[in-house]
Short mmCIF file of C-alpha atoms and ligand atoms in Angstrom, two decimals:
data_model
loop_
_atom_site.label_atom_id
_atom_site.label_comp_id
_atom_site.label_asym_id
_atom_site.label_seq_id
_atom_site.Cartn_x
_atom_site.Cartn_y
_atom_site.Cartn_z
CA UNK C 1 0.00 0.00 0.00
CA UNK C 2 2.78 2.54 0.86
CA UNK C 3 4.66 1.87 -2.80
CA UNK C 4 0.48 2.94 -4.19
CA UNK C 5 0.55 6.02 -1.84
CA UNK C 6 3.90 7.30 -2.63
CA UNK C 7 2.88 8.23 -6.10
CA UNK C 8 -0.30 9.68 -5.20
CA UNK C 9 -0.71 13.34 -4.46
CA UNK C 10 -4.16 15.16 -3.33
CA UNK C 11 -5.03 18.68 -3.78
CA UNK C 12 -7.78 19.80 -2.09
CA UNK C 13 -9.93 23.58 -2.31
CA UNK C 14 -11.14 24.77 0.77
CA UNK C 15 -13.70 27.45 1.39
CA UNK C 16 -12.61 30.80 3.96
CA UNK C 17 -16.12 30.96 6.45
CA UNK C 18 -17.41 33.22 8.17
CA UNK C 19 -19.04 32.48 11.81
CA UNK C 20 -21.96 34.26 14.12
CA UNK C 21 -23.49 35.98 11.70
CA UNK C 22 -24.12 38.53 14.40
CA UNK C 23 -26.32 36.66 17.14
CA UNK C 24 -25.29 32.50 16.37
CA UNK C 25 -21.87 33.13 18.69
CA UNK C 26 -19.83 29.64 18.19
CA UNK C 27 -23.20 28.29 16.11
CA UNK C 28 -23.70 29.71 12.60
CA UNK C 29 -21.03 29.66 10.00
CA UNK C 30 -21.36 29.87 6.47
CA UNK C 31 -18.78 29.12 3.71
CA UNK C 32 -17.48 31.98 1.57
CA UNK C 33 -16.48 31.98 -2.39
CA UNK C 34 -12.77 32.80 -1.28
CA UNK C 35 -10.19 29.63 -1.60
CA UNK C 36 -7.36 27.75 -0.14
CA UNK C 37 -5.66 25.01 -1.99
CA UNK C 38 -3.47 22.31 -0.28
CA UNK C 39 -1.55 19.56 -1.57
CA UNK C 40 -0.56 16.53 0.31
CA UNK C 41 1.95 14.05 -0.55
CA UNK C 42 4.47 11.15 1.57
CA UNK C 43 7.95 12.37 1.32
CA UNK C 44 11.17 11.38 2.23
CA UNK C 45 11.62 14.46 4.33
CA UNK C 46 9.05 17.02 5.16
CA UNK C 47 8.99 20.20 3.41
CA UNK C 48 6.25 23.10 3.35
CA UNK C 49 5.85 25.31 0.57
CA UNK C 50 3.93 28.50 0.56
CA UNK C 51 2.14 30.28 -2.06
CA UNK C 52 1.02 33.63 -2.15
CA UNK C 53 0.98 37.01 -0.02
CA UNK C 54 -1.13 35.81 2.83
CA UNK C 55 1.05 33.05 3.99
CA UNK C 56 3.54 34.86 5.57
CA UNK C 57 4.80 33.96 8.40
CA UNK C 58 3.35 30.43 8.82
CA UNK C 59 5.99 28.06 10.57
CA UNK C 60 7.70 25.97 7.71
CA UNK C 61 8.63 23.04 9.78
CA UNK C 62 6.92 20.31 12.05
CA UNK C 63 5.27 22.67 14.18
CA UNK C 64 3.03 23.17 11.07
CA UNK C 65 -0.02 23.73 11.95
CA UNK C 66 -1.53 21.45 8.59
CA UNK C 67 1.53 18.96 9.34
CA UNK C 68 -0.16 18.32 12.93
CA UNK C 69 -3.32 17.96 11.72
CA UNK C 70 -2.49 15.12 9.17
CA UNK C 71 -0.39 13.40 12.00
CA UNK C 72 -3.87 13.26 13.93
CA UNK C 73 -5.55 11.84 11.00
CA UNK C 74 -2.80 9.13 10.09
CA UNK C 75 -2.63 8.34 14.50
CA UNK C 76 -6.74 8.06 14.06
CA UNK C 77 -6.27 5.60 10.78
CA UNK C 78 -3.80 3.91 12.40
CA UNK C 79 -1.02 4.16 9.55
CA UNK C 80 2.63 5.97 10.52
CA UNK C 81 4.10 8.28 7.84
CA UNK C 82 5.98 10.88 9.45
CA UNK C 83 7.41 12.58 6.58
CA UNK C 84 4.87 14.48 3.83
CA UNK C 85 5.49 17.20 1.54
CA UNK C 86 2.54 19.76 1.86
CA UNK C 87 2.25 22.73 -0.45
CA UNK C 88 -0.48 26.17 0.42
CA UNK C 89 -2.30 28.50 -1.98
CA UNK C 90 -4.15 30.83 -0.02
CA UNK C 91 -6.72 33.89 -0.94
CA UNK C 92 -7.80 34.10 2.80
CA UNK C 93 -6.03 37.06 4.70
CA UNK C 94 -4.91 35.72 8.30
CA UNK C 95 -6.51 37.10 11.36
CA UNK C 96 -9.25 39.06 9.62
CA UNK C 97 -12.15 37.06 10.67
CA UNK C 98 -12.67 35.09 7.56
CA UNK C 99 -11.44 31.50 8.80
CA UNK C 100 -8.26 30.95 7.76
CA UNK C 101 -7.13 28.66 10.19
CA UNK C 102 -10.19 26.29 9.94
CA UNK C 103 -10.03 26.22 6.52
CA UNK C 104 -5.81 25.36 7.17
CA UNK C 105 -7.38 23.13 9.81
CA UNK C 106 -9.49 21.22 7.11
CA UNK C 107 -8.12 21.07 4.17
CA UNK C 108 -5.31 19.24 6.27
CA UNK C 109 -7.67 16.47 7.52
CA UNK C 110 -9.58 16.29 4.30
CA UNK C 111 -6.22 16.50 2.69
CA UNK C 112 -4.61 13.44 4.67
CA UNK C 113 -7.58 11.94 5.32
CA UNK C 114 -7.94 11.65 0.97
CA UNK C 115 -4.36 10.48 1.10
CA UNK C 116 -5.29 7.45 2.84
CA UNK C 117 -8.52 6.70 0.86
CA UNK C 118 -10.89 8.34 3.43
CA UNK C 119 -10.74 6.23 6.18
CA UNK C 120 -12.32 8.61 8.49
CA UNK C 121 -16.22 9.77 8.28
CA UNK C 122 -16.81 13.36 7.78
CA UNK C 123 -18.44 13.39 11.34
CA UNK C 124 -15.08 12.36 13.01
CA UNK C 125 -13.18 14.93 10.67
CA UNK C 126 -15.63 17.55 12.15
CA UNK C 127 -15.24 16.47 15.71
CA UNK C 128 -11.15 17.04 15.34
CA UNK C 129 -11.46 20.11 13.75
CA UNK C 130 -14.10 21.45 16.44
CA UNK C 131 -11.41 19.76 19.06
CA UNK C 132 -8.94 21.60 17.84
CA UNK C 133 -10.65 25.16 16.91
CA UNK C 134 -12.31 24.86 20.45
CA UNK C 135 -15.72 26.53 18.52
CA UNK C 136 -17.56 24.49 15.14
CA UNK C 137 -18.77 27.83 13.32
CA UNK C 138 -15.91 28.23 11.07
CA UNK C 139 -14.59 24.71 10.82
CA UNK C 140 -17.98 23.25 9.98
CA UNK C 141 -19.13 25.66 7.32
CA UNK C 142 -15.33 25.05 5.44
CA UNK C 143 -16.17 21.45 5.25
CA UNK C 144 -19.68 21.01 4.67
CA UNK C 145 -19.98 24.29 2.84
CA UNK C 146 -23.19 26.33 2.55
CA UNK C 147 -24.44 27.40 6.13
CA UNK C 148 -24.44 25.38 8.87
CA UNK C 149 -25.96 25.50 12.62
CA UNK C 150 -23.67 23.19 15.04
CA UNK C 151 -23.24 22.15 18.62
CA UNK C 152 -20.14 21.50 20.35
CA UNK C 153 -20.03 19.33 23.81
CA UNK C 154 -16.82 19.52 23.99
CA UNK C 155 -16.10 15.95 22.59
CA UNK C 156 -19.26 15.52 19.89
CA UNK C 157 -20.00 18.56 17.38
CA UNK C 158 -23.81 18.06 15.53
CA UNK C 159 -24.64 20.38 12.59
CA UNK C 160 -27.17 20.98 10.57
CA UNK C 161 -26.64 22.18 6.50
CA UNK C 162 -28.77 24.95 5.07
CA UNK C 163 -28.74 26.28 1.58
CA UNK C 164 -28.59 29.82 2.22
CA UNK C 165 -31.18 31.71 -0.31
CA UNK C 166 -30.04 31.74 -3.68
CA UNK C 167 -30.09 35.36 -3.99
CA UNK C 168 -27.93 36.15 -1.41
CA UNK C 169 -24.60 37.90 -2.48
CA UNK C 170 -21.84 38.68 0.51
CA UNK C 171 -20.09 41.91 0.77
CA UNK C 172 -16.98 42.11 3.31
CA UNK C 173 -15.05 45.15 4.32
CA UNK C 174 -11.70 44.09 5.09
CA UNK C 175 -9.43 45.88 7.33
CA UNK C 176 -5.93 46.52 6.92
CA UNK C 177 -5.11 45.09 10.02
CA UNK C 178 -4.97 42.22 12.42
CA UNK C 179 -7.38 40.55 14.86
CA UNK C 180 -6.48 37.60 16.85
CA UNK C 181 -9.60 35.38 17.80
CA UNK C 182 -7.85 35.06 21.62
CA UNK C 183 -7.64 39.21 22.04
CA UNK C 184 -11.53 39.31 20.74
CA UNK C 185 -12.79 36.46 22.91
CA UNK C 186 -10.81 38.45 25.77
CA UNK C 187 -13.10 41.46 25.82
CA UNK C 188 -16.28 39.14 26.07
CA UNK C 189 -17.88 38.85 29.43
CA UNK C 190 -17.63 35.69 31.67
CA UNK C 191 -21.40 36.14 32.18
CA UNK C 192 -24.39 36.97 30.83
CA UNK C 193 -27.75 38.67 31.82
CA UNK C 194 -30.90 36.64 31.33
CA UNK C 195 -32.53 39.12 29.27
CA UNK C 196 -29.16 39.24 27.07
CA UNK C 197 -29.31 35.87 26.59
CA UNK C 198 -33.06 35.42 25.69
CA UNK C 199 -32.37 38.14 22.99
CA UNK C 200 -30.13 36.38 21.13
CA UNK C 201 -31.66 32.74 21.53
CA UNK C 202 -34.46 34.23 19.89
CA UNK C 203 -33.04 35.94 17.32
CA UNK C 204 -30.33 32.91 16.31
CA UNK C 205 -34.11 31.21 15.84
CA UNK C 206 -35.65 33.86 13.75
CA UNK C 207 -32.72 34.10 11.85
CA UNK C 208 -31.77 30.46 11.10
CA UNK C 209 -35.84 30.00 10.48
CA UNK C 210 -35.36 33.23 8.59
CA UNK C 211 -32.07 31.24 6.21
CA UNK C 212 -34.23 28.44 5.98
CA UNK C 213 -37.89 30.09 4.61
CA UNK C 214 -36.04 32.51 2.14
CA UNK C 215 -37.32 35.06 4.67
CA UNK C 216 -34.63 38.03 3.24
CA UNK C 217 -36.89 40.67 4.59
CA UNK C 218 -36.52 39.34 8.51
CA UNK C 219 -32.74 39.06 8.39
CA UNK C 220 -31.77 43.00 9.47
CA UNK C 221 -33.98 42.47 12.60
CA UNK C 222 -32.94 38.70 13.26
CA UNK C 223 -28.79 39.33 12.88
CA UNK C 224 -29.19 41.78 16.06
CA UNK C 225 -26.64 40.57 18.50
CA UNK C 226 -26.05 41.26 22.22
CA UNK C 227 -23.56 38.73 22.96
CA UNK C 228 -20.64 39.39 21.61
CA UNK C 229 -20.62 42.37 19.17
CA UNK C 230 -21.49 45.35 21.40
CA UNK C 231 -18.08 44.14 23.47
CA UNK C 232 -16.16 43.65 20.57
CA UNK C 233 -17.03 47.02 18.88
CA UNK C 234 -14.48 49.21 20.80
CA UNK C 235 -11.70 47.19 19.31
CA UNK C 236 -12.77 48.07 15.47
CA UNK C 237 -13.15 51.88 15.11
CA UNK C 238 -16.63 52.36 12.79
CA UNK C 239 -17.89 48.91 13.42
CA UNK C 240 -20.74 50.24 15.72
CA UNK C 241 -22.02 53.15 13.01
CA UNK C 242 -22.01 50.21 10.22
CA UNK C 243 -23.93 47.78 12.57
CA UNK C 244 -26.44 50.52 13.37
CA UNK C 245 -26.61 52.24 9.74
CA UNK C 246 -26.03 49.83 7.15
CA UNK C 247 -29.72 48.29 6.19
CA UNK C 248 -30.08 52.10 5.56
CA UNK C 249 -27.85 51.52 2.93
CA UNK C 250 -29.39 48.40 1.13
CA UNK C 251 -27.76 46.05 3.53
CA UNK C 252 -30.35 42.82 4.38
CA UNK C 253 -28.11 42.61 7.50
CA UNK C 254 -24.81 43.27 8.46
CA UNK C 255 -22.34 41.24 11.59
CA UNK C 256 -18.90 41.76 12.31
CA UNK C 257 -17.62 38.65 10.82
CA UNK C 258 -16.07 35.79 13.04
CA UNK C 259 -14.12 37.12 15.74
CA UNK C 260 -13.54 40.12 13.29
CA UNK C 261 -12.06 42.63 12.62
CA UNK C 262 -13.58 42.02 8.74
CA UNK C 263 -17.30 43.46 8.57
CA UNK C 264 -20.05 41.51 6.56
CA UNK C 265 -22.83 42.69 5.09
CA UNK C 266 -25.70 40.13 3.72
CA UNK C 267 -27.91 41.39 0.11
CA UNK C 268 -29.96 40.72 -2.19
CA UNK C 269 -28.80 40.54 -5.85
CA UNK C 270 -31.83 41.84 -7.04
CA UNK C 271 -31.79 45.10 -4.90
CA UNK C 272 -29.74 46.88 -6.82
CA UNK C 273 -28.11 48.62 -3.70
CA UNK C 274 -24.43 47.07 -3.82
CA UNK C 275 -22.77 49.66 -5.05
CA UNK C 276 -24.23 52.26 -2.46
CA UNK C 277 -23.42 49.72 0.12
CA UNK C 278 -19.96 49.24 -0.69
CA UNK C 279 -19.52 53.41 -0.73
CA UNK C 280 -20.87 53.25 2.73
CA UNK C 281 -19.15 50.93 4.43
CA UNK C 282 -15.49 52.34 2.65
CA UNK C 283 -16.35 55.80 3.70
CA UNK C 284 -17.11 55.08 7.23
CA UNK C 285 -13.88 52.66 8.05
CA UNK C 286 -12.07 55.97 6.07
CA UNK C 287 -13.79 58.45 8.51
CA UNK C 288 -12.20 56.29 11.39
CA UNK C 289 -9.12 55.96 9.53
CA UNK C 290 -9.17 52.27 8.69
CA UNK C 291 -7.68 51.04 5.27
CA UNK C 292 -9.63 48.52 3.86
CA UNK C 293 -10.98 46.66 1.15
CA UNK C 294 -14.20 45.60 -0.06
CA UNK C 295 -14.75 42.43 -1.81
CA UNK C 296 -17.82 40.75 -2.87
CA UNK C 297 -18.27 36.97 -1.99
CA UNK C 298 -21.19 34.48 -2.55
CA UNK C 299 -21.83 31.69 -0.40
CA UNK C 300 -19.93 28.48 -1.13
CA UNK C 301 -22.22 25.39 -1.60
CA UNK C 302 -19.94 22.75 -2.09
CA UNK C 303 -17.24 22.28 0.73
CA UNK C 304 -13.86 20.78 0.33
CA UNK C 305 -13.29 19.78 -3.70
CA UNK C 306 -10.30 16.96 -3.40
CA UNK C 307 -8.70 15.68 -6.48
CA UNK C 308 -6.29 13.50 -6.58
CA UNK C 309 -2.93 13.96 -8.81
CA UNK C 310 0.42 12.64 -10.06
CA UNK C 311 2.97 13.00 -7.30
CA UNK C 312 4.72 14.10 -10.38
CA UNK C 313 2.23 16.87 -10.73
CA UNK C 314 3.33 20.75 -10.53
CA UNK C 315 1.53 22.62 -7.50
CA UNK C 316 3.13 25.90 -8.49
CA UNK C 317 1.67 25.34 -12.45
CA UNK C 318 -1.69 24.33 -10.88
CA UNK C 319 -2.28 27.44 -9.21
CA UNK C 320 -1.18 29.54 -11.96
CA UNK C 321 -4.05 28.07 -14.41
CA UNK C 322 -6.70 27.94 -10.99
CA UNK C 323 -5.86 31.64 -9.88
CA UNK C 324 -4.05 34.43 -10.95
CA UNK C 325 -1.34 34.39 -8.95
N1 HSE S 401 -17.29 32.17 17.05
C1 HSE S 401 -15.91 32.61 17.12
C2 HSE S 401 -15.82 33.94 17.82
C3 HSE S 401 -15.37 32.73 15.72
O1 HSE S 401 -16.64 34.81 17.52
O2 HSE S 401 -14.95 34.12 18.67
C4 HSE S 401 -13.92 33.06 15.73
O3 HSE S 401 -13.37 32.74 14.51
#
């Protein structure tokens, strides 16, 4: 079997997510037309090569964050190869909110997982990437895809799929600068009051009811939060104004996105109000002096895409025809 394996490589897309969607803290995520690719193969020696401008600084070595998650898998399928060559595309900017290190986390299970001819169900894949993201928003909406609602018990995540409305188009305002999830968990309060938390158990319901019905017109009500974002708004200058002001301005609804500091704002194709929108939201962060960029997403519907290649095969080629690099 390991003669088989040595010649096979897998490369595998992998949607960015975003998670909360304003009042589903660590329960809603939904997957995001913005890639990484990963290829996996068994080496003689390990080596990591990085592609692309938002990779830097990613350990090169064992400490790999993708090389520990394929140990797990191999340890969970019971096979030992220590050594694999693993190569990175990424379009997802680090730290903005936008999952980039559950979509690192699995595209490297899906990745070794394919090596070995999928020896592990999707549900186990999902429990180790909740296990080792500590929260199943982001994680389970890069590898199902579409939307997802989840629980985590700490040992068992459960989800739910949802085909988010198909005329739903994504725009995020994303800021120059870095958010780590630990500093914006930091600011959140140890505990709750009652009334805070009936708020947002209610409106995670309308909302997810709201995803589910095609219900466009409930979502700026049902994506109020009081949970997480009115803590987290002192940390991203203009990110209050936008939460308040933005259905003005032909947004369905609008979250801070993940742990941040990236700003989404849901709508409707067939509004006609992107382009104010997308004025809005750049003038505002520029009022509070915050570079950014806007970029419009759709929701992905698909999950990981795995195919499996020549060992042979060029990575660096690949790209080049998938993306322009
Ligand atoms: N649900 C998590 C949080 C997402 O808001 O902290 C972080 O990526």
């Amino acid at each position: 079997m390991m003669s088989s394996l040595q010649q096979k490589a897998v490369r595998v897309r992998i949607p960015a997510s975003t998670a909360n969607l304003g009042p589903g803290f660590d329960t809603l995520g939904m997957a995001l037309s913005l890639y990484a690719w990963i290829e996996m193969k068994i080496a003689n020696r390990t080596a990591i090569h990085l592609y692309g401008e938002e990779l830097h600084g990613i350990p090169l070595d064992k400490s790999n964050l993708i090389y520990e998650v394929a140990q797990a898998v191999f340890v969970e399928a019971g096979v030992e190869i220590p050594e694999i060559e693993i190569s990175m595309y990424s379009e997802i900017p680090l730290t903005r909110g936008l999952g980039s290190s559950a979509s690192a986390i699995v595209g490297g299970l899906v990745a070794a997982n394919a090596l070995l001819d999928h020896p592990l169900p999707l549900s186990k894949l999902f429990d180790m990437a909740t296990q080792i993201e500590q929260h199943p928003d982001n994680v389970g909406a890069s590898l199902f895809g579409g939307m997802i609602t989840a629980t985590w018990d700490g040992e068992h995540a459960d989800y739910i799929k949802i085909t988010p409305p198909a005329d739903l188009d994504i725009l995020v305002a994303i800021p120059q600068f870095q958010l780590s999830t630990k500093a914006a968990r930091e600011v959140l309060p140890q505990s709750l009051s009652m009334q805070d938390v009936v708020f947002n158990v209610s409106h995670v319901s309308l909302l997810t009811a709201a995803f589910c019905t095609g219900r466009l017109d409930m979502i700026a009500t049902a994506m109020k939060d009081r949970i997480h974002q009115p803590y987290r708004g002192a940390l991203i200058p203009g990110m209050t104004q936008i939460l308040e002001e933005a259905h003005r301005h032909g947004a369905l609804g609008v979250a801070l996105s993940g742990a941040g500091p990236t700003l989404l704002a849901l709508v409707n194709r067939q509004a006609g109000t992107g382009a104010e929108l997308e004025q809005f939201l750049g003038d505002v962060l520029m009022d509070h002096e915050i570079d950014a960029r806007t970029l419009w997403l759709k929701p992905d519907l698909t999950g990981p895409q795995v195919i499996e290649v020549s060992a042979q095969d060029s990575f660096a080629d690949f790209i080049k025809g998938e993306v322009a690099v």
